[in-house]
Structure formats: structure tokens, C-alpha cells
mmCIF file of C-alpha atoms and ligand atoms in Angstrom:
data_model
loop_
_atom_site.group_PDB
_atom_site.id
_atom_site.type_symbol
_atom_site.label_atom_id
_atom_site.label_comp_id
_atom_site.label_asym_id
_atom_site.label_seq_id
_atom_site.Cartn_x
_atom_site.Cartn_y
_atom_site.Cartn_z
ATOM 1 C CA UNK V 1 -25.490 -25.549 -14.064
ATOM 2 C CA UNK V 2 -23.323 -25.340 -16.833
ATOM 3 C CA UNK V 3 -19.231 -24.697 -16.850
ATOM 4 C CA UNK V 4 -18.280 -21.381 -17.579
ATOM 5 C CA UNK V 5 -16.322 -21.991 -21.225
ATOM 6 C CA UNK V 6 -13.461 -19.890 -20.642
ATOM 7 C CA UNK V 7 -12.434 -20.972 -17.260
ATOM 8 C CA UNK V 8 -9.126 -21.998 -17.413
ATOM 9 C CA UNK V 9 -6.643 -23.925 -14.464
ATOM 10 C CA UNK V 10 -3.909 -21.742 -13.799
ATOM 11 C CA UNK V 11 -0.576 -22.245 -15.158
ATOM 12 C CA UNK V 12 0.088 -18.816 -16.109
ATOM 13 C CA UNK V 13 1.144 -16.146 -13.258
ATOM 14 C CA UNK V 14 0.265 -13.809 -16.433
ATOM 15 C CA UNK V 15 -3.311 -14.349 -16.342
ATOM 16 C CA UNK V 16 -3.083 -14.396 -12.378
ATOM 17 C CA UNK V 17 -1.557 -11.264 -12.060
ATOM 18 C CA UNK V 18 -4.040 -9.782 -14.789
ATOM 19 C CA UNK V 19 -7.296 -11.459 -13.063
ATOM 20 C CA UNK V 20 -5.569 -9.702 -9.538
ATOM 21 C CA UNK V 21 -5.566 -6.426 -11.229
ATOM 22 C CA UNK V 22 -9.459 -6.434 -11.802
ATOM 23 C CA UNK V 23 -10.044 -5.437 -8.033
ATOM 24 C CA UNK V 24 -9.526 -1.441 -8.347
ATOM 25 C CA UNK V 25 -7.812 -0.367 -5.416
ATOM 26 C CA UNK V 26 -6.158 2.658 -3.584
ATOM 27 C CA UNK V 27 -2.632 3.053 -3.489
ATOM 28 C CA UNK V 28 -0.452 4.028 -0.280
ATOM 29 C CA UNK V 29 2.929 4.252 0.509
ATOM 30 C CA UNK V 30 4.031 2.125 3.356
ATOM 31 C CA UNK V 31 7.089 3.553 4.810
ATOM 32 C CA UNK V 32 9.235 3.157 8.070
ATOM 33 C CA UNK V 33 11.748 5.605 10.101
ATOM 34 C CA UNK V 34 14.151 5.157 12.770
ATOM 35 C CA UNK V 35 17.536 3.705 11.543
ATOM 36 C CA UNK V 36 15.796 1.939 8.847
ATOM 37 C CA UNK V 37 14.165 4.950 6.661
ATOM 38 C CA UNK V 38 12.553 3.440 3.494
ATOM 39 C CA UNK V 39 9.445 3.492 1.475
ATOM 40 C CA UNK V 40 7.914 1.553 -1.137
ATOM 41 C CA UNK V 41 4.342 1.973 -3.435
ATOM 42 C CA UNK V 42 1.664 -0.740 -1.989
ATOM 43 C CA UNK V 43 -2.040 -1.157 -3.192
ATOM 44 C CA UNK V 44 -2.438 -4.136 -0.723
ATOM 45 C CA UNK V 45 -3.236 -2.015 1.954
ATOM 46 C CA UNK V 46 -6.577 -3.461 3.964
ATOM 47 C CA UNK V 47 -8.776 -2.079 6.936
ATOM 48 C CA UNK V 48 -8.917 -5.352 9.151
ATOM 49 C CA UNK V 49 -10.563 -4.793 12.368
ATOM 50 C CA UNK V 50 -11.846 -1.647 14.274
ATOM 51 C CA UNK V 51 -11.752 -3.192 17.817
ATOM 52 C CA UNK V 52 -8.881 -3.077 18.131
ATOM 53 C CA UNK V 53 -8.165 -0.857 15.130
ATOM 54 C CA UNK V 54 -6.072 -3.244 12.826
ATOM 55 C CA UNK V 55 -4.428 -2.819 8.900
ATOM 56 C CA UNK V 56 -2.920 -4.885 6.453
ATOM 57 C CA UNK V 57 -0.036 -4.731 3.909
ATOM 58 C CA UNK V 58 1.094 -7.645 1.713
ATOM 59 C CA UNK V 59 4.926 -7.110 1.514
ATOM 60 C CA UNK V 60 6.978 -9.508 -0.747
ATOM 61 C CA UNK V 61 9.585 -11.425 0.754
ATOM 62 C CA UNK V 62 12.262 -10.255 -2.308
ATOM 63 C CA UNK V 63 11.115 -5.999 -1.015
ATOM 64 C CA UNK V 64 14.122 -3.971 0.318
ATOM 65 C CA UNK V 65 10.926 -2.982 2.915
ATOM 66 C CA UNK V 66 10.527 -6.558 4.057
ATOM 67 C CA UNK V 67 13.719 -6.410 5.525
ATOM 68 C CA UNK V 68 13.041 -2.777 6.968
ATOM 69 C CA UNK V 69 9.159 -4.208 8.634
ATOM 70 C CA UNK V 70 11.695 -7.037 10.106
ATOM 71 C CA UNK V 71 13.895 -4.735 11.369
ATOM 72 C CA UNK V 72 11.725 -2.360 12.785
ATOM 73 C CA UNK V 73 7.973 -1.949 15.081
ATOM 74 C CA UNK V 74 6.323 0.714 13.894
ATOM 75 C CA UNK V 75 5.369 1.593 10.216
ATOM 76 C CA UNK V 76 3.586 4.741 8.077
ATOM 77 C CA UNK V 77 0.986 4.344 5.918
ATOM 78 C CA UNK V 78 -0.022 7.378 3.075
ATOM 79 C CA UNK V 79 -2.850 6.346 1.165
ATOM 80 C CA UNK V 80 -2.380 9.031 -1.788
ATOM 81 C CA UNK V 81 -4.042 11.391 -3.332
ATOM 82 C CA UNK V 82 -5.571 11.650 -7.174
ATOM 83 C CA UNK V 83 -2.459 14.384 -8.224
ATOM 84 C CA UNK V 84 0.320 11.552 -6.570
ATOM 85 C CA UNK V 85 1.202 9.596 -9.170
ATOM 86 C CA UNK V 86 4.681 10.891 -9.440
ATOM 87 C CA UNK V 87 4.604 10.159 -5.861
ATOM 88 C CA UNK V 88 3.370 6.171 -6.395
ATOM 89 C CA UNK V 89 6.097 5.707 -9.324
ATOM 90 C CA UNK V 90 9.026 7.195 -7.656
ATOM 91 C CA UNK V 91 8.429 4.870 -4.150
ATOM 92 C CA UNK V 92 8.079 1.777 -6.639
ATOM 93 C CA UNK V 93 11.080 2.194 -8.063
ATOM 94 C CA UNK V 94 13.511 -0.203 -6.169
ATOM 95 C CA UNK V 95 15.915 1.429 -3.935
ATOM 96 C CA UNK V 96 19.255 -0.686 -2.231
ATOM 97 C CA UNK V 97 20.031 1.490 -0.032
ATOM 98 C CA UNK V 98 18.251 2.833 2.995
ATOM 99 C CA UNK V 99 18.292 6.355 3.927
ATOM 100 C CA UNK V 100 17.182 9.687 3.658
ATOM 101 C CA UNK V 101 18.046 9.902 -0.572
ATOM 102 C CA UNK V 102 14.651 8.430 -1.639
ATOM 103 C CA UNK V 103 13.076 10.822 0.303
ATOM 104 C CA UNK V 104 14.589 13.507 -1.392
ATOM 105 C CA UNK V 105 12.148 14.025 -4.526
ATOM 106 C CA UNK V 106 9.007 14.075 -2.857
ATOM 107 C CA UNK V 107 7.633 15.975 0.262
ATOM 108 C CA UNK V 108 7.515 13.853 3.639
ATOM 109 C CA UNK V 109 6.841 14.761 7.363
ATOM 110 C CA UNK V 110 7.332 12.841 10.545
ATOM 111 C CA UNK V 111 4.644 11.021 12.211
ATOM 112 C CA UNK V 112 3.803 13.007 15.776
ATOM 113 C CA UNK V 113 3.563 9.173 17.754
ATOM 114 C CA UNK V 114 6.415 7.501 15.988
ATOM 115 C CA UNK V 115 8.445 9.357 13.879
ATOM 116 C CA UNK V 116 7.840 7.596 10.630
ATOM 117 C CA UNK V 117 7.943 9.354 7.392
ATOM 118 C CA UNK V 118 4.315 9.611 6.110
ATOM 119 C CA UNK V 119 3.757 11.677 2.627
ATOM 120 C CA UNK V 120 2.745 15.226 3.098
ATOM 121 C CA UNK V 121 -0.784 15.401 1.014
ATOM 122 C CA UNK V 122 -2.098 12.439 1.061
ATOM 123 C CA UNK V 123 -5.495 11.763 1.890
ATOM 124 C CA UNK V 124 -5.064 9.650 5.086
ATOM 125 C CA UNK V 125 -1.665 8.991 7.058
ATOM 126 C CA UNK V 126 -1.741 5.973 9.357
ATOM 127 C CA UNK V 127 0.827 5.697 12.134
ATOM 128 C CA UNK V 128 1.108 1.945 13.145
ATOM 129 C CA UNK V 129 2.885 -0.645 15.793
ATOM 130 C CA UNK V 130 3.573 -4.085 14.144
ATOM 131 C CA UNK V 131 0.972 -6.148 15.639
ATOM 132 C CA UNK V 132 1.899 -9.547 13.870
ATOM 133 C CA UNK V 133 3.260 -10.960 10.936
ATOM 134 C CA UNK V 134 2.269 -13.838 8.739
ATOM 135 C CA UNK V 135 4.011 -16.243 6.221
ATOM 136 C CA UNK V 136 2.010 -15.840 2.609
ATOM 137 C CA UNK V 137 3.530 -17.560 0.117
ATOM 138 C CA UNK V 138 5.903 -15.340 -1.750
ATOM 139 C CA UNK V 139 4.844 -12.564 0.250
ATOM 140 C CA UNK V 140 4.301 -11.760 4.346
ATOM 141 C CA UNK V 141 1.069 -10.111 6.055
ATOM 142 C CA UNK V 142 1.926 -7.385 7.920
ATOM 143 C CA UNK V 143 -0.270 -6.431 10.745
ATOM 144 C CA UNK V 144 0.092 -3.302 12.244
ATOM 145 C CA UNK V 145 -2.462 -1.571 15.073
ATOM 146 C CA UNK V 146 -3.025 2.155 14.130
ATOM 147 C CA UNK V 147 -1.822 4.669 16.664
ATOM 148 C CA UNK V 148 -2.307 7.719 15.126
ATOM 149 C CA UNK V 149 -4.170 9.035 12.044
ATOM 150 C CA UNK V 150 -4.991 12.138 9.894
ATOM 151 C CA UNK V 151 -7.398 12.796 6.997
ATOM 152 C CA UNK V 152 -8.343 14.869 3.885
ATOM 153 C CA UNK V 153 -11.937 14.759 3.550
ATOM 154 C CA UNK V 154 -11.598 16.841 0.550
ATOM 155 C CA UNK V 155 -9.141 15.544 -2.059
ATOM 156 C CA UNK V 156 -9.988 12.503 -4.189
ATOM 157 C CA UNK V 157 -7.848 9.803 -3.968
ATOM 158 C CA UNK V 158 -5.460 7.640 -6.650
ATOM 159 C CA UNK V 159 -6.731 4.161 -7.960
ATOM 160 C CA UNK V 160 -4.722 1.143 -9.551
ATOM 161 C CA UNK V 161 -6.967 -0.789 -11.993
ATOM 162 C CA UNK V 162 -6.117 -3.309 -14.268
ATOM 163 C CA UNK V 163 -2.275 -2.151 -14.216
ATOM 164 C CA UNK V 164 -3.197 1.625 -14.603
ATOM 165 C CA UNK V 165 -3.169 4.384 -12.713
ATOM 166 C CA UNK V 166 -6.721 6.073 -12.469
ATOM 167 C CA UNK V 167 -8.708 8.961 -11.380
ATOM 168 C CA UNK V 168 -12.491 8.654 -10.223
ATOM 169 C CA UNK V 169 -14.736 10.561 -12.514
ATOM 170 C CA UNK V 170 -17.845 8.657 -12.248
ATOM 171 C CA UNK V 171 -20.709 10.057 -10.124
ATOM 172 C CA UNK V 172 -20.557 8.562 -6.932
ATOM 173 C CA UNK V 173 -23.596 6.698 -4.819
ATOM 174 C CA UNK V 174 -23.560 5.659 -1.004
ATOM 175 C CA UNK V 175 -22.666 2.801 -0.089
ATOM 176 C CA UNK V 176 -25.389 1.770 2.912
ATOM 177 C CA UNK V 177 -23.883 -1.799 4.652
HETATM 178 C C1 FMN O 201 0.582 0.436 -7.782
HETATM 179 C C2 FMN O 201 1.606 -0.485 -7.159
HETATM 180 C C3 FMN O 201 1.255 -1.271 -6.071
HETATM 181 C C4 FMN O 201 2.183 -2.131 -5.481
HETATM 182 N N1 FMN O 201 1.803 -2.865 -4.388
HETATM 183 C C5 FMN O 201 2.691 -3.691 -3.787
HETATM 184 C C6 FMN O 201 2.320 -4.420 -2.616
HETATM 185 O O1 FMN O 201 1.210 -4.325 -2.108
HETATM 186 N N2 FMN O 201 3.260 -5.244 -2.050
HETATM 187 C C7 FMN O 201 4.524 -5.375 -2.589
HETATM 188 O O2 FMN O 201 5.325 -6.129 -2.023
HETATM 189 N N3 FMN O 201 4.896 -4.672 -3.693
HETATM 190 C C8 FMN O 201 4.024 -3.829 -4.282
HETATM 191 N N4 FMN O 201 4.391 -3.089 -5.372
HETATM 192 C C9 FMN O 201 5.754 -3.230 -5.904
HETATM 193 C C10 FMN O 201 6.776 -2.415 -5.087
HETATM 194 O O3 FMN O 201 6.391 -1.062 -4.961
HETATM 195 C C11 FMN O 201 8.135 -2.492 -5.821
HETATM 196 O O4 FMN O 201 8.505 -3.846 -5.977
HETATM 197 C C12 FMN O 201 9.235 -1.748 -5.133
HETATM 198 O O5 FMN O 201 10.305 -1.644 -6.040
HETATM 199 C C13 FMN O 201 9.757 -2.431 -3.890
HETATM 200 O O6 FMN O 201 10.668 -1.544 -3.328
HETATM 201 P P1 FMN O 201 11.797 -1.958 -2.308
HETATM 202 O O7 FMN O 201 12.377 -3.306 -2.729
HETATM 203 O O8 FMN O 201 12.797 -0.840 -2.458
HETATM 204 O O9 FMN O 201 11.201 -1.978 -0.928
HETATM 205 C C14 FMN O 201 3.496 -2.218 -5.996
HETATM 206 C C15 FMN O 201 3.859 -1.419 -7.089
HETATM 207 C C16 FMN O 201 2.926 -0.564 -7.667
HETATM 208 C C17 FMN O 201 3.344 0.304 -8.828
#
């Protein structure tokens, strides 16, 4: 077998970041309540397990949030809809200060189980207990076991793909695994 020509080693978090950005993903906001109220745009949101029912979020160690998941054992999740973009650009914006200002420019509602802020609209809303955490480099894995959930079946949802917000317009197939 031959070598693939353009393989190159990585030395350039550039190209890293780029290659990353070929995996098209949804986007969610990840948010918490209580005395620490804050949210913040992730697209490293994974299903982990069913039994028991178990998600993942990828939170950088630098994130105004990271200190919030610290401080705090229960989390939202908002996985967003196709018309939320103004939504996933405002909650990526970095804010210094926690409290109830970010919320202020788009729509939120408490979580019935925990309280959390979780966006009004989007597709799915997760309500979640912090289940473990994990050192990752420049980033920690945050576990959390879903308590509570609610779903669109309807509405389309927002993609990130290759640094771009997307739509899907494509005709879609089943997926049979
Ligand atoms: C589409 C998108 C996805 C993102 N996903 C993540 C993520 O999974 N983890 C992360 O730590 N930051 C992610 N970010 C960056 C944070 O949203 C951004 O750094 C934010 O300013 C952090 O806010 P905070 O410091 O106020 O908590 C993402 C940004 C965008 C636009």
C-alpha cells in the first residue's frame, strides 16, 4: 500500500482545527442555572450511553462555563433549531459575568427537574446531573446523566460544517444500524 502524498505530521493547530471541522455536527447550547446562570454555543455535544442514559460536552478549560460546570451539578442542553443561528452566535460570544444579562436577547425557560435555563424552540432540551468529569487536554469531558427531556419532531435542526453555519437541504435516507 502506498502513502497517501499529502499526509502531513501536524505542526499546525490550523490544519487541525480545519481537518476537526470536516465532521458536520449539530449545535446546542449548554447552559446552567442556580447561582451560576450562564450559557455558551457547543457542537461537541455526544449521545454516550442509553443504559444509563449518558451525554457528552467538551468544555475548554479557558470557558467562563468551565468554571460554572465546576461550580455547579446539574446542566441544560438545547440542541437548536435550523432558524437559531442568532441564537448560536449570541451564546458564543464570551460573556465575564454571570447572570441573567446574556439571557436577555434570546427566549429561555426553566427546566421542570432542575431549573436550568434551556432555549425555548429548540429541537431537543436535555436536563442533566453531572455524572463525571474528565481531564482532556486543553479541554474537560463533561458527563452528565439526562433527567429530563423534550423534543420537536418537526423542525429541522442547525449544522456547523467546515466553520459554517448550515441548513439541511439534501433529501434525506434512513439510516438502518
Ligand atoms: C458552533 C460553535 C461550537 C462551539 N463548540 C464549543 C465546544 O464544544 N466547546 C467549547 O469549549 N467551546 C465551543 N465553542 C466556543 C464557545 O462557544 C466560545 O468560546 C464562548 O465564547 C465561550 O463562552 P464563555 O467563556 O462565556 O463560557 C463553540 C463555538 C461555536 C461558534
Amino acid at each position: 500500500m502506498q502513502l497517501h502524498p499529502s499526509t502531513t505530521p501536524l505542526t499546525d493547530t490550523k490544519a487541525l482545527r480545519r481537518a476537526f471541522g470536516t465532521f458536520a455536527t449539530g449545535v446546542t447550547v449548554v447552559t446552567t442555572g442556580g447561582d451560576v446562570p450562564h450559557a455558551m454555543t457547543a457542537n461537541s455535544f455526544t449521545s454516550v450511553s442509553l443504559d444509563p442514559p449518558l451525554v457528552l460536552v467538551c468544555i475548554d478549560k479557558g470557558a467562563v462555563m468551565h468554571q460554572c460546570l465546576t461550580m455547579t451539578g446539574t446542566f441544560g442542553v438545547s440542541v437548536l433549531a435550523a432558524h437559531q443561528e442568532d441564537a448560536a452566535r449570541h451564546f458564543s460570544n464570551r460573556y465575564r459575568s454571570l447572570g441573567a444579562a446574556q439571557f436577555e436577547e434570546v427566549e429561555v425557560v426553566q427546566g421542570m427537574f432542575t431549573g436550568v435555563p434551556l432555549v425555548e424552540g429548540a429541537i431537543a432540551r436535555f436536563e442533566c446531573e453531572l455524572w463525571s468529569r474528565h481531564d482532556a487536554g486543553d479541554h474537560t469531558i463533561f458527563i452528565g446523566k439526562v433527567l429530563a427531556l423534550c423534543q420537536d419532531a418537526d423542525s429541522e435542526g442547525l449544522l456547523v460544517y467546515r466553520g459554517q453555519f448550515r441548513e439541511i437541504t439534501s433529501e434525506l435516507r434512513e439510516v438502518t444500524a
